[in-house]
CSV table of C-alpha atoms in Angstrom, one decimal:
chain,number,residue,atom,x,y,z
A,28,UNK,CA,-48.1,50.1,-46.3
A,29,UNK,CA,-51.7,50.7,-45.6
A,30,UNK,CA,-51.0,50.9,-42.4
A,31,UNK,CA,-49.4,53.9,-42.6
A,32,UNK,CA,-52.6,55.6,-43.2
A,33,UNK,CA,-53.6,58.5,-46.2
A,34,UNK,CA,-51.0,61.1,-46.1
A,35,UNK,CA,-54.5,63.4,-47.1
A,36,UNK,CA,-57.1,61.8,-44.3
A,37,UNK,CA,-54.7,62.0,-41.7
A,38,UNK,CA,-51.3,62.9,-41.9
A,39,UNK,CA,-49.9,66.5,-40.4
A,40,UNK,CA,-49.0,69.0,-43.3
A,41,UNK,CA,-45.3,68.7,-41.1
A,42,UNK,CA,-44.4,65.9,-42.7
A,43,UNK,CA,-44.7,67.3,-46.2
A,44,UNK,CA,-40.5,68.0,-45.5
A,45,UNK,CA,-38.0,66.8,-48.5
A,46,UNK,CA,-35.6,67.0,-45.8
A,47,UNK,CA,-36.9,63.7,-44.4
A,48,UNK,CA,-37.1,62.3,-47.5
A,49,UNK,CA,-33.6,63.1,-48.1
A,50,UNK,CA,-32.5,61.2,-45.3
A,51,UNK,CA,-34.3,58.3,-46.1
A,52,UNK,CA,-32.3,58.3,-49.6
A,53,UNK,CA,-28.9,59.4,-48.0
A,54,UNK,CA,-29.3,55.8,-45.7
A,55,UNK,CA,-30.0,53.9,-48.8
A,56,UNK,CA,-27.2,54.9,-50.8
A,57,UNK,CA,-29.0,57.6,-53.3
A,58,UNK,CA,-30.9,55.3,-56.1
A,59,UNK,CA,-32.6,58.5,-57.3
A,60,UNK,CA,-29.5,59.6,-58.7
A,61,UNK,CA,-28.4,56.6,-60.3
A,62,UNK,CA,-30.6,57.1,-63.4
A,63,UNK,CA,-31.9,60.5,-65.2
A,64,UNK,CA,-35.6,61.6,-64.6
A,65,UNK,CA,-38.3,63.3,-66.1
A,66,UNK,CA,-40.4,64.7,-63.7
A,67,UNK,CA,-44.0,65.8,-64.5
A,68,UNK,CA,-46.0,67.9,-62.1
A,69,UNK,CA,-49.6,69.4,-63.0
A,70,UNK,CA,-53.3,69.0,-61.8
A,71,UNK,CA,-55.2,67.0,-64.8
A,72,UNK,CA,-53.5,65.4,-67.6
A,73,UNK,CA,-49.8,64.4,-65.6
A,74,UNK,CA,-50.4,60.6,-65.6
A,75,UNK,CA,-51.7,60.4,-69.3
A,76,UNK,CA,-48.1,62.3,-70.1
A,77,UNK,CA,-46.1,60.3,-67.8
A,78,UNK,CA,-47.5,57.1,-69.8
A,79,UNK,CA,-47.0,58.3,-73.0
A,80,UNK,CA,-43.3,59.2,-72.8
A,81,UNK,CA,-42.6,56.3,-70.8
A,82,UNK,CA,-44.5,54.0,-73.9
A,83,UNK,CA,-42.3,56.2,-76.2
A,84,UNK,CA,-39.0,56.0,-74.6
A,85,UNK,CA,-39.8,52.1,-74.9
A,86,UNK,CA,-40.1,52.1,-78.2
A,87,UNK,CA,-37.2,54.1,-79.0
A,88,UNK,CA,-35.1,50.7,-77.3
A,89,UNK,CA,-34.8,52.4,-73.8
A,90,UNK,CA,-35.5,50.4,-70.5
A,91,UNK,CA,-37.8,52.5,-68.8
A,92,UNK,CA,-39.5,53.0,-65.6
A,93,UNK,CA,-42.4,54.6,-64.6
A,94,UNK,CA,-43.7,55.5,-61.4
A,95,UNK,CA,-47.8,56.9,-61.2
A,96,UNK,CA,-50.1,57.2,-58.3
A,97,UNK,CA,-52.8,56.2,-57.5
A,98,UNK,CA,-53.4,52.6,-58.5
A,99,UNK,CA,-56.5,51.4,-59.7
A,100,UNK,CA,-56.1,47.6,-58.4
A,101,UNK,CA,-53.2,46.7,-57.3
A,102,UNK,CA,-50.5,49.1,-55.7
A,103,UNK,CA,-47.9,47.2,-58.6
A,104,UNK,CA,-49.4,49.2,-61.0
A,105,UNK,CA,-47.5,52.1,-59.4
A,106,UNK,CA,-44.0,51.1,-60.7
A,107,UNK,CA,-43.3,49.7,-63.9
A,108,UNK,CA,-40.6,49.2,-66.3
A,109,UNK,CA,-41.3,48.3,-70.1
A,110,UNK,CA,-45.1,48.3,-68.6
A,111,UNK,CA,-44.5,45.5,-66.7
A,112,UNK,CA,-45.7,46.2,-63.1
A,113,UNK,CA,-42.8,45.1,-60.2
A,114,UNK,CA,-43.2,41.4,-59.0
A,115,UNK,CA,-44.8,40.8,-55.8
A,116,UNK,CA,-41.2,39.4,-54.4
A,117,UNK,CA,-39.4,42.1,-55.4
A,118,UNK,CA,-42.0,45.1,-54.0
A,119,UNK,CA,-41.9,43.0,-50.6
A,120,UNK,CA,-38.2,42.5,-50.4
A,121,UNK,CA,-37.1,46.3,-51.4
A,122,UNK,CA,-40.1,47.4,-49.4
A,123,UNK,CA,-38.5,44.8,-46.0
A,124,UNK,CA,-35.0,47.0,-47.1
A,125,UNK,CA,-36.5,50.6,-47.0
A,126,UNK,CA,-38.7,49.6,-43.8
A,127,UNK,CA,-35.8,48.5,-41.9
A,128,UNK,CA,-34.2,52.0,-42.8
A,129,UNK,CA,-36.7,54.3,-42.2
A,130,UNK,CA,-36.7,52.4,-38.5
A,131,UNK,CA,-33.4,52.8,-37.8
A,132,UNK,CA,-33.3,56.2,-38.8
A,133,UNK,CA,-36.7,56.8,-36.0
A,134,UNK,CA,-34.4,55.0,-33.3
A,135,UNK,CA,-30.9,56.8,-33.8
A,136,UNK,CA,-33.7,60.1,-34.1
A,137,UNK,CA,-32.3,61.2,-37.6
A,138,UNK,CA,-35.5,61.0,-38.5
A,139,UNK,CA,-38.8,62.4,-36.3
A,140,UNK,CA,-41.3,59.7,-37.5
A,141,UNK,CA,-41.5,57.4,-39.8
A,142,UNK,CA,-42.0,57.8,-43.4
A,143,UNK,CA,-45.5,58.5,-44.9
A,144,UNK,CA,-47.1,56.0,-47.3
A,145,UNK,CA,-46.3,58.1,-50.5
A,146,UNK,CA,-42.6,58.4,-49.3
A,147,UNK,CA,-41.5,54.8,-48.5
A,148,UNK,CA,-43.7,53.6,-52.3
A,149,UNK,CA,-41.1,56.7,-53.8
A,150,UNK,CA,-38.4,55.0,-51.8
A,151,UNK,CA,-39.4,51.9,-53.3
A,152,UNK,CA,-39.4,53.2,-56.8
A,153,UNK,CA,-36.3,54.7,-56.9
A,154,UNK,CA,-34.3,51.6,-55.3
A,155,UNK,CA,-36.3,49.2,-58.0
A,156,UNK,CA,-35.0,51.6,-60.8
A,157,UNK,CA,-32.1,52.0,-59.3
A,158,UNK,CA,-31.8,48.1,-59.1
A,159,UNK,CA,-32.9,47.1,-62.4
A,160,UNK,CA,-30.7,50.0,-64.3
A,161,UNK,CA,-33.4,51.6,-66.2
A,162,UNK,CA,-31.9,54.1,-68.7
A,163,UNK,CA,-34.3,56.5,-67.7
A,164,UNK,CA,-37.5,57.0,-65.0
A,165,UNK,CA,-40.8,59.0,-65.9
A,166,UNK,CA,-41.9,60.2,-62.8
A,167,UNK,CA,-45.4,61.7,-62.2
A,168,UNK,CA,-45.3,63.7,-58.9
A,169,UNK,CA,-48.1,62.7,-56.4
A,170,UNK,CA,-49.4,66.1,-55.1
A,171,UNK,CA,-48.0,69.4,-55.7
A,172,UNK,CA,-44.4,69.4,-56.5
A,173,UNK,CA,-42.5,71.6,-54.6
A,174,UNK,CA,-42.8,69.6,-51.6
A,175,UNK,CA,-43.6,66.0,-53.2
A,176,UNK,CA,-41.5,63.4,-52.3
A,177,UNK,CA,-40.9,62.8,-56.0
A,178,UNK,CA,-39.0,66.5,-55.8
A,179,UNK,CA,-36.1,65.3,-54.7
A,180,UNK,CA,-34.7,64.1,-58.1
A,181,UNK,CA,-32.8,66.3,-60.5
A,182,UNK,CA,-34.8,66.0,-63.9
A,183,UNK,CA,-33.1,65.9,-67.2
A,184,UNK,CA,-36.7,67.8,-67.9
A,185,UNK,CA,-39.3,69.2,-65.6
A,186,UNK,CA,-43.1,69.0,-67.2
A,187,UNK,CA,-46.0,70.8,-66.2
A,188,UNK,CA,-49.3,69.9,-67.4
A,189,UNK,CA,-52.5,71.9,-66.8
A,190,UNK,CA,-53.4,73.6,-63.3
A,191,UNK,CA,-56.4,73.7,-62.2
A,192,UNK,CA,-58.2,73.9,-58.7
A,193,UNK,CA,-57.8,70.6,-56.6
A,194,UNK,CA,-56.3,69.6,-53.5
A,195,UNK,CA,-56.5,73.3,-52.2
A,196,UNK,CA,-56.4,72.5,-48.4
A,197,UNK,CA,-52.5,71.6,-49.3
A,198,UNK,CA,-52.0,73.7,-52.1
A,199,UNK,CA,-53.3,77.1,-51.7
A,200,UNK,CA,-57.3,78.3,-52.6
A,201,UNK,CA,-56.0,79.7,-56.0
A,202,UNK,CA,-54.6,79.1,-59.2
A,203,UNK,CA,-51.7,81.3,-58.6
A,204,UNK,CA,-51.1,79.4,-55.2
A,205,UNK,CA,-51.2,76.0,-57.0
A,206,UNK,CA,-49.1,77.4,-59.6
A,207,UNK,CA,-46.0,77.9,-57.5
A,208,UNK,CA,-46.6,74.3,-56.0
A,209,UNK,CA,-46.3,72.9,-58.8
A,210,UNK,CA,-43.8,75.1,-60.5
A,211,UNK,CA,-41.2,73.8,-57.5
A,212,UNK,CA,-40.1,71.1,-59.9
A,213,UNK,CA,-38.5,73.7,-62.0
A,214,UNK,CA,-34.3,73.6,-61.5
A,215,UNK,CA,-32.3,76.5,-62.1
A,216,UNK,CA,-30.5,76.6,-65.7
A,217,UNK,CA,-32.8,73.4,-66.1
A,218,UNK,CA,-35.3,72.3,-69.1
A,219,UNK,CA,-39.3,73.1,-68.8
A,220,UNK,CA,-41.7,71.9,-70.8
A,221,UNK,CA,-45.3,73.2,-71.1
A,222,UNK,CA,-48.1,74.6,-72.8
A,223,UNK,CA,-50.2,78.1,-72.2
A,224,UNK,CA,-53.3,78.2,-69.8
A,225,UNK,CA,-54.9,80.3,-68.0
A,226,UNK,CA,-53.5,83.9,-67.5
A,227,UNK,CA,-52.7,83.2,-63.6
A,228,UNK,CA,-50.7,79.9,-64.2
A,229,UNK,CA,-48.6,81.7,-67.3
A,230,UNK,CA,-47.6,84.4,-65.2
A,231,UNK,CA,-46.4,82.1,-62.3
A,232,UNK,CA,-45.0,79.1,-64.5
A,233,UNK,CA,-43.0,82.3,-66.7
A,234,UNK,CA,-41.8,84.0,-63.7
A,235,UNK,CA,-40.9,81.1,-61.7
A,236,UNK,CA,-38.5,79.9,-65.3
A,237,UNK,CA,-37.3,83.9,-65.3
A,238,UNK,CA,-36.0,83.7,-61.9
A,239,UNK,CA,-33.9,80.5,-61.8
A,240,UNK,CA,-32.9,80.7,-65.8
A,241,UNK,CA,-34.1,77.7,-66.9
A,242,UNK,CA,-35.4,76.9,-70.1
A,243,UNK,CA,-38.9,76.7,-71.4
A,244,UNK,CA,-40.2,74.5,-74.4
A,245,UNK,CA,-43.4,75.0,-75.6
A,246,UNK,CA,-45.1,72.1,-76.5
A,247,UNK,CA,-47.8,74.0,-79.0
A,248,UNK,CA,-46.4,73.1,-82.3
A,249,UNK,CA,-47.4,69.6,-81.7
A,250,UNK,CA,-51.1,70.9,-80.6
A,251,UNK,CA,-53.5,70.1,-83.6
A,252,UNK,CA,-56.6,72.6,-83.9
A,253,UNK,CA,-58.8,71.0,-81.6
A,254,UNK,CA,-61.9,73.8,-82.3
A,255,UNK,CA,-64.3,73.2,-83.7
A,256,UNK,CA,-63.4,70.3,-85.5
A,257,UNK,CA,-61.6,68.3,-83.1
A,258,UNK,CA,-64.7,65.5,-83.0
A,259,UNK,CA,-62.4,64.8,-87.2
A,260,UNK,CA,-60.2,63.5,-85.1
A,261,UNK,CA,-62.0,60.5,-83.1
A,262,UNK,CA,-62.5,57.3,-85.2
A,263,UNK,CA,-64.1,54.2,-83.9
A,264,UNK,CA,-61.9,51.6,-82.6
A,265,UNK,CA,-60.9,48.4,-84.1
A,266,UNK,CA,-61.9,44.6,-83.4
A,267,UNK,CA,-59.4,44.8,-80.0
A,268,UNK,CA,-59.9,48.3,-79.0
A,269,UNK,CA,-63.6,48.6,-77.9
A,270,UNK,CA,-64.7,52.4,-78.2
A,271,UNK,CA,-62.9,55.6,-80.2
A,272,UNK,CA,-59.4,56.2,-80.8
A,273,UNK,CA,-57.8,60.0,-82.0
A,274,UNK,CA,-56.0,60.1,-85.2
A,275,UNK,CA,-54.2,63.0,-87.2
A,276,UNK,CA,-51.3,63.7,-88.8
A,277,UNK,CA,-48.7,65.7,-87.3
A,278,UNK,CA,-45.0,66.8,-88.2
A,279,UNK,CA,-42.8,65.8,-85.7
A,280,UNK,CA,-39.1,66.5,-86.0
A,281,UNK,CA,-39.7,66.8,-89.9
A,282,UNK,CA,-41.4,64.2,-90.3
A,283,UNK,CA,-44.9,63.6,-90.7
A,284,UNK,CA,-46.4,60.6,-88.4
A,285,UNK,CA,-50.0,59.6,-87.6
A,286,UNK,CA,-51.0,60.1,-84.4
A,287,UNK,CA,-52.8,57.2,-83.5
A,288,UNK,CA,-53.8,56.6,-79.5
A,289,UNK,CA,-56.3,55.6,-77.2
A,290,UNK,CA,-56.3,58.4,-75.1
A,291,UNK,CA,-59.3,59.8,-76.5
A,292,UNK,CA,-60.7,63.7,-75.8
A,293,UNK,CA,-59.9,67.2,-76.0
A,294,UNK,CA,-57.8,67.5,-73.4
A,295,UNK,CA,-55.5,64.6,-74.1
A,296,UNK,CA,-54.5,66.5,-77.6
A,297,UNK,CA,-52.5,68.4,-75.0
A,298,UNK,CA,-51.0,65.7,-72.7
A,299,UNK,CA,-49.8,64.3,-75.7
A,300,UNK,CA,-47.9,67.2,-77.4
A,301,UNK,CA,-46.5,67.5,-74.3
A,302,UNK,CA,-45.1,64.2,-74.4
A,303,UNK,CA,-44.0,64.6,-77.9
A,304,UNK,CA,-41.9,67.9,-76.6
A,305,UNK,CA,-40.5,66.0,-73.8
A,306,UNK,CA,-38.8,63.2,-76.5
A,307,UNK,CA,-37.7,65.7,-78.7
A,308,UNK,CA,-36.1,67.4,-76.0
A,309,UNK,CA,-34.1,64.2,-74.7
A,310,UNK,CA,-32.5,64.3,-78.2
A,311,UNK,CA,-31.0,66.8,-77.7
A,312,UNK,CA,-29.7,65.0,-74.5
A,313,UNK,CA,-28.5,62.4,-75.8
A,314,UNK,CA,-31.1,60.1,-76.2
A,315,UNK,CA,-30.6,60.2,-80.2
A,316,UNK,CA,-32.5,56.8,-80.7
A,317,UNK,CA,-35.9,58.7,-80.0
A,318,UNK,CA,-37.2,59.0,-84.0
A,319,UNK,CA,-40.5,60.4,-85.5
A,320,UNK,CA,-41.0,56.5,-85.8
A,321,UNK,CA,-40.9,55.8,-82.2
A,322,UNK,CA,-42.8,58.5,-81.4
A,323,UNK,CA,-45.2,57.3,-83.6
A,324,UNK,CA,-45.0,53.8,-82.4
A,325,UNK,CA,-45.0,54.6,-78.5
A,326,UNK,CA,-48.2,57.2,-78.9
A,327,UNK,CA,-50.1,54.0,-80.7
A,328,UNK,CA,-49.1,51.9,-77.6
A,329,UNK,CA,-49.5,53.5,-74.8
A,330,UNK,CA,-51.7,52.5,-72.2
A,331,UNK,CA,-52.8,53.9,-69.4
A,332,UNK,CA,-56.6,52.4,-68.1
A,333,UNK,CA,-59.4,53.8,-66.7
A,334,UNK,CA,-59.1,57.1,-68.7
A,335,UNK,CA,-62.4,57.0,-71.3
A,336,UNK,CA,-61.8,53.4,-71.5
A,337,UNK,CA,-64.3,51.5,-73.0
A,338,UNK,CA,-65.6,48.1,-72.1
A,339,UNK,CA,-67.9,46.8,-75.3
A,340,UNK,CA,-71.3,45.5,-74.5
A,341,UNK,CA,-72.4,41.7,-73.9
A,342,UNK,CA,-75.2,39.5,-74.5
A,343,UNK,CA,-75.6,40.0,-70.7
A,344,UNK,CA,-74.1,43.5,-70.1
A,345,UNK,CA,-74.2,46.9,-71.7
A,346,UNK,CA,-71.6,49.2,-72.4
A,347,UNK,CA,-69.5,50.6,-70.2
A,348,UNK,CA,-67.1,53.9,-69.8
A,349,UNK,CA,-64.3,54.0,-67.0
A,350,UNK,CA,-62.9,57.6,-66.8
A,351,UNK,CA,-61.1,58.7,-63.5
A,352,UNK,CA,-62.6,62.5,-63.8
A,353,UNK,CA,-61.7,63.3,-60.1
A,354,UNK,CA,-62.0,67.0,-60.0
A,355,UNK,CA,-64.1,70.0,-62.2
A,356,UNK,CA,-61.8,69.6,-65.1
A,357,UNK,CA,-61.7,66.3,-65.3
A,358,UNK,CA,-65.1,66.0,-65.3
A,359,UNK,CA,-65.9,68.9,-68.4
A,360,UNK,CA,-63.3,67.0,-70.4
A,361,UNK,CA,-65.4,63.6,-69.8
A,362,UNK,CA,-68.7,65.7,-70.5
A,363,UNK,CA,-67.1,66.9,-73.5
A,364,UNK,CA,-65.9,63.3,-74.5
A,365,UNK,CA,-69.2,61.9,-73.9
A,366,UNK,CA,-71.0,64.4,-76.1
A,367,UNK,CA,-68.4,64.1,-78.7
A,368,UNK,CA,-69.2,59.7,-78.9
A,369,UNK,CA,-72.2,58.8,-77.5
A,370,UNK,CA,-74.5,61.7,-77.4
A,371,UNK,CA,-77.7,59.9,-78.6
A,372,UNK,CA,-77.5,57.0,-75.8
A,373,UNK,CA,-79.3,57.0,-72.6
A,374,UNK,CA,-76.4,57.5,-70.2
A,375,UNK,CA,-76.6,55.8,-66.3
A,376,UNK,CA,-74.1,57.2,-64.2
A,377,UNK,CA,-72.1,55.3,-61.5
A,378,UNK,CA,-70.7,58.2,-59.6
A,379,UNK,CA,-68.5,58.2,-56.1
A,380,UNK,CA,-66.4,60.9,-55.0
A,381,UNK,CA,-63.9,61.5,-52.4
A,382,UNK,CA,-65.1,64.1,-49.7
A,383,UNK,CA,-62.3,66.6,-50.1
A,384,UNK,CA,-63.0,67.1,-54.0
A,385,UNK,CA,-65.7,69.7,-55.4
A,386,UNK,CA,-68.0,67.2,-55.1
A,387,UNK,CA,-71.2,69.4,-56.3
A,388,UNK,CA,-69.4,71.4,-58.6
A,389,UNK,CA,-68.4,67.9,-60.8
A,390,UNK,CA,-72.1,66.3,-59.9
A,391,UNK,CA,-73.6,69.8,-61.9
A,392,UNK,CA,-71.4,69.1,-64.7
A,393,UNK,CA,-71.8,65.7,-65.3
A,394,UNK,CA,-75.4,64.6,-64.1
A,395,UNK,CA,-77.2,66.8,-66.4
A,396,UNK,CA,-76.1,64.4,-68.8
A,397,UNK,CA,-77.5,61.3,-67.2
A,398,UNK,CA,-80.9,59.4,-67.5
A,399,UNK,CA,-80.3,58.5,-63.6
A,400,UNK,CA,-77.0,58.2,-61.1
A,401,UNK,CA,-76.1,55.2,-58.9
A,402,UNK,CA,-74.7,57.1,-56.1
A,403,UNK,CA,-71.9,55.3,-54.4
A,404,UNK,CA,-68.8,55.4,-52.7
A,405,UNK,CA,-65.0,53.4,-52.3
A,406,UNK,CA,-63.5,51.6,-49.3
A,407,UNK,CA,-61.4,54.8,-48.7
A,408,UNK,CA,-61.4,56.8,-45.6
A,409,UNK,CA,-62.0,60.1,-47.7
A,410,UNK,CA,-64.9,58.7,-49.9
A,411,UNK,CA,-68.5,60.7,-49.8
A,412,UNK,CA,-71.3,58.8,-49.0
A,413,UNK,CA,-73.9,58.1,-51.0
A,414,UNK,CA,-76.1,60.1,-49.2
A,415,UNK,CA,-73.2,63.1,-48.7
A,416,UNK,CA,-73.3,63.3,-52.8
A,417,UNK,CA,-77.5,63.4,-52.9
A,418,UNK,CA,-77.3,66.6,-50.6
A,419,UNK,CA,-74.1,67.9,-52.9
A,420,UNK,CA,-76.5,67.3,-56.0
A,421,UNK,CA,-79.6,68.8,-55.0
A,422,UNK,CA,-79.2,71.5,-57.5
A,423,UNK,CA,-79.4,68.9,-60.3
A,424,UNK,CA,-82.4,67.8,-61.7
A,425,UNK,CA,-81.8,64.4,-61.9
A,426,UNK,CA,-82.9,60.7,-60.4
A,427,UNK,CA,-80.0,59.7,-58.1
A,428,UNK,CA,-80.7,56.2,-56.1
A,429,UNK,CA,-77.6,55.6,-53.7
A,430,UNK,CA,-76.1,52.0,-53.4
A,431,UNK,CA,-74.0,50.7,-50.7
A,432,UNK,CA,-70.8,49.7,-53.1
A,433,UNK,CA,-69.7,50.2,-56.3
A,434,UNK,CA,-70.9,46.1,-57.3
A,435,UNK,CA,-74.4,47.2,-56.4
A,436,UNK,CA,-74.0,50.6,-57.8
A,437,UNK,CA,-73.5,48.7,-61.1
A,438,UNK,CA,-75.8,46.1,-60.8
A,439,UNK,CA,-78.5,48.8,-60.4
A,440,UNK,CA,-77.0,50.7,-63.7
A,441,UNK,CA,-77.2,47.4,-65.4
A,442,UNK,CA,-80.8,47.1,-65.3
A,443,UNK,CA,-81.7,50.6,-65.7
A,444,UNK,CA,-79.4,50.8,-69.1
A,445,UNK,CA,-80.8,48.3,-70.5
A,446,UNK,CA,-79.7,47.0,-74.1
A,447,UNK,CA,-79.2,50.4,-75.5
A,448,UNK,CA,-78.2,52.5,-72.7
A,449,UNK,CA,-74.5,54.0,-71.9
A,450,UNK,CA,-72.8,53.0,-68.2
A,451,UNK,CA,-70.5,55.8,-67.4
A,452,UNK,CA,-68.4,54.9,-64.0
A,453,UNK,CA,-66.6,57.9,-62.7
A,454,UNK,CA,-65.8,60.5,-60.1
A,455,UNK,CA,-62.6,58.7,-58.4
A,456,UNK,CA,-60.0,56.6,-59.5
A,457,UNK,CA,-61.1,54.4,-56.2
A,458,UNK,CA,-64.2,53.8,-58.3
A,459,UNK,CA,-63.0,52.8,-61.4
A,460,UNK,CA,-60.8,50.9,-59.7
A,461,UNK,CA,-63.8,48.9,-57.8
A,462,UNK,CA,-65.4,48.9,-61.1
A,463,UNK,CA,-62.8,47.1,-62.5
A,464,UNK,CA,-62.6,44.6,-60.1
A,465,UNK,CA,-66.2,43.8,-60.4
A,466,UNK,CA,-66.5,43.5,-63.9
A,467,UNK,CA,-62.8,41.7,-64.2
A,468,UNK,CA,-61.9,44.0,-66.5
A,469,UNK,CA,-57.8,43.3,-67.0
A,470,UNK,CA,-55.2,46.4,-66.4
């Protein structure tokens, strides 16, 4: 699979074509339309929705799949069902299947190359679902969404999540641009579920639901008032959840639940009414075992690592933070999370970033709250080198020491933390993921 190579380091923008996916599918019989979808596009906040429905559809009794990108470990943790990742013998042998396909296809020239890395894992997804009979697949698109490979499904509901700038070398160098990427998932006379933003993204995500009649569900009645007493809502976490948890109350289809998960932060107050909006809508087609008591259940077990997860302190190491802030707004909700829980520790940053992100813009939100940054970078053909984030930093006055991996990078944040002091790993989901491994830290 690796071998394929990073559709974003090196593949041509050509092969961004749903026709080729299509074929692909066509040769393997269709899976992606042998079980419904939801299908949830956006820039921050997609993959914390994604996990929450699918850990709420469990609990309502329903065998469920999920499919996210990227992993932080292993590439298993892409495809789940009942957040179990797929076995090693089954990801080889449907992966042998859709290989030999996407082969054939090249030779009898039905298809002009062979399929990118992102399309055959989606190939692989939708065969395992297909194969296992899941009653339903949460599906978090990769990049974009008009031209994802995900896009080829036909959602029971479309989600869109918040829109910010990111990947703008694919996507356009605006919000309005991005905006009618990701609005691509939207089907005519289909179901859409979002929440306001910015003025840009409304108009595009309204216009875009206007023109092919679909029908839009805001999630906002499920938004608790998040200024300026959202920081009510954190509590600490108990003997087996290290850090903070959020809890409130909330009405949900006339009932009043606690809201109790570990997705901690501002921002995630939206990814979950999103989520809740999502079940309540599959109610109403025909998923009638979703209850204000599943919902419940599934927001209090949800998991989804590396997003402000906390890894408690040792006799021989201090605390740590994992978030996978990979872009500007990721990184002011983890500055705003951070000030919110532990703004009277000293704070060391483990920071790497991949090149094609706004590298200086995140390293001027998030170093001014540091002590000192352990520059670093991944094993990844797009990562920043240490020195490459010095020079993007330069604005902030801050001690940044660069270390040639993320083991050393922590190692050096170990003994400048001290007893008392905060480690806060972020920047990239390759990092956290390297942290991870390093401090065998379990997904």
């Amino acid at each position: 699979m690796h071998a394929l190579g990073h559709e974003l380091a090196s593949t041509p923008s050509q092969k961004f074509d749903l026709a080729h996916m299509r074929v692909l599918l066509d040769a393997l019989e269709n899976p992606e339309r042998k079980f419904p979808a939801v299908l949830i596009a956006g820039t921050n906040g997609k993959g914390s929705t994604a996990a929450t429905l699918a850990s709420i559809l469990q609990a309502s009794g329903y065998k469920t799949g999920l499919y996210t990108s990227p992993h932080l470990v292993r590439i298993n943790e892409r495809i789940r069902i009942n957040g179990s990742a797929i076995a090693d013998d089954d990801f080889a042998g449907i992966h042998d299947l859709v290989d030999r396909t996407a082969e054939r296809l090249v030779t009898e020239n039905e298809l002009p190359w062979h399929p990118s890395f992102f399309e055959m894992l989606t190939a692989i997804a939708f065969e395992y679902f297909a194969r296992e009979k899941v009653d339903i697949a949460v599906l978090e698109v990769g990049m974009g969404g008009r031209l994802d490979a995900t896009n080829v499904v036909e959602p029971r509901v479309s989600v869109i999540t918040d829109i910010s700038l990111d990947h703008q070398k694919f996507l356009g160098d605006t919000i309005r641009e991005i905006a009618r990427e990701k609005a691509g998932i939207v089907r005519p006379n289909g179901v859409v579920v979002t929440l306001p933003q910015t003025a840009d993204a409304n108009d595009v995500i309204g216009n875009t639901i206007l023109d092919v009649g679909a029908k839009a569900v805001s999630a906002v009645q499920y938004v608790p008032p998040v200024s300026p007493n959202s920081a009510q809502y954190l509590v600490p976490g108990t003997r087996d959840k290290a850090g903070y948890v959020s809890r409130y109350p909330l009405l949900v289809m006339g009932t009043q639940i606690e809201v109790k998960t570990p997705l901690v932060g501002r921002h995630q107050l939206r990814n979950l009414a999103l989520a809740i909006a999502t079940a309540e809508e599959l109610t109403h087609q025909g998923f009638a075992a979703i209850t204000a008591a599943s919902i419940e259940r599934g927001i209090r077990e949800t998991c989804w690592p590396g997003r402000f997860q906390v890894v408690p302190a040792t006799v021989d190491y201090p605390e740590v933070v994992l978030d996978v802030a990979h872009n500007p707004a990721g990184a002011w909700a983890l500055r705003s999370t951070l000030s919110a829980t532990y703004e009277e520790r000293p704070m060391i940053f483990v920071f790497g970033a991949m090149r094609d992100k706004a590298v200086s813009e995140m390293a001027e939100i998030l170093f001014p709250l540091a002590d000192c940054v352990s520059a670093t970078h991944a094993d990844n053909p797009r990562s920043a080198t240490p020195a490459e984030i010095r020079e993007a930093a330069r604005r902030v006055a801050v001690e940044i020491d660069e270390a040639p991996d993320v083991p050393a990078a922590l190692a050096k944040a170990r003994l400048a933390a001290g007893s008392r002091g905060l480690v806060v790993v972020t920047g990239s989901i390759y990092i956290v993921g390297d942290a991870m491994r390093a401090l065998g830290v379990r997904i």
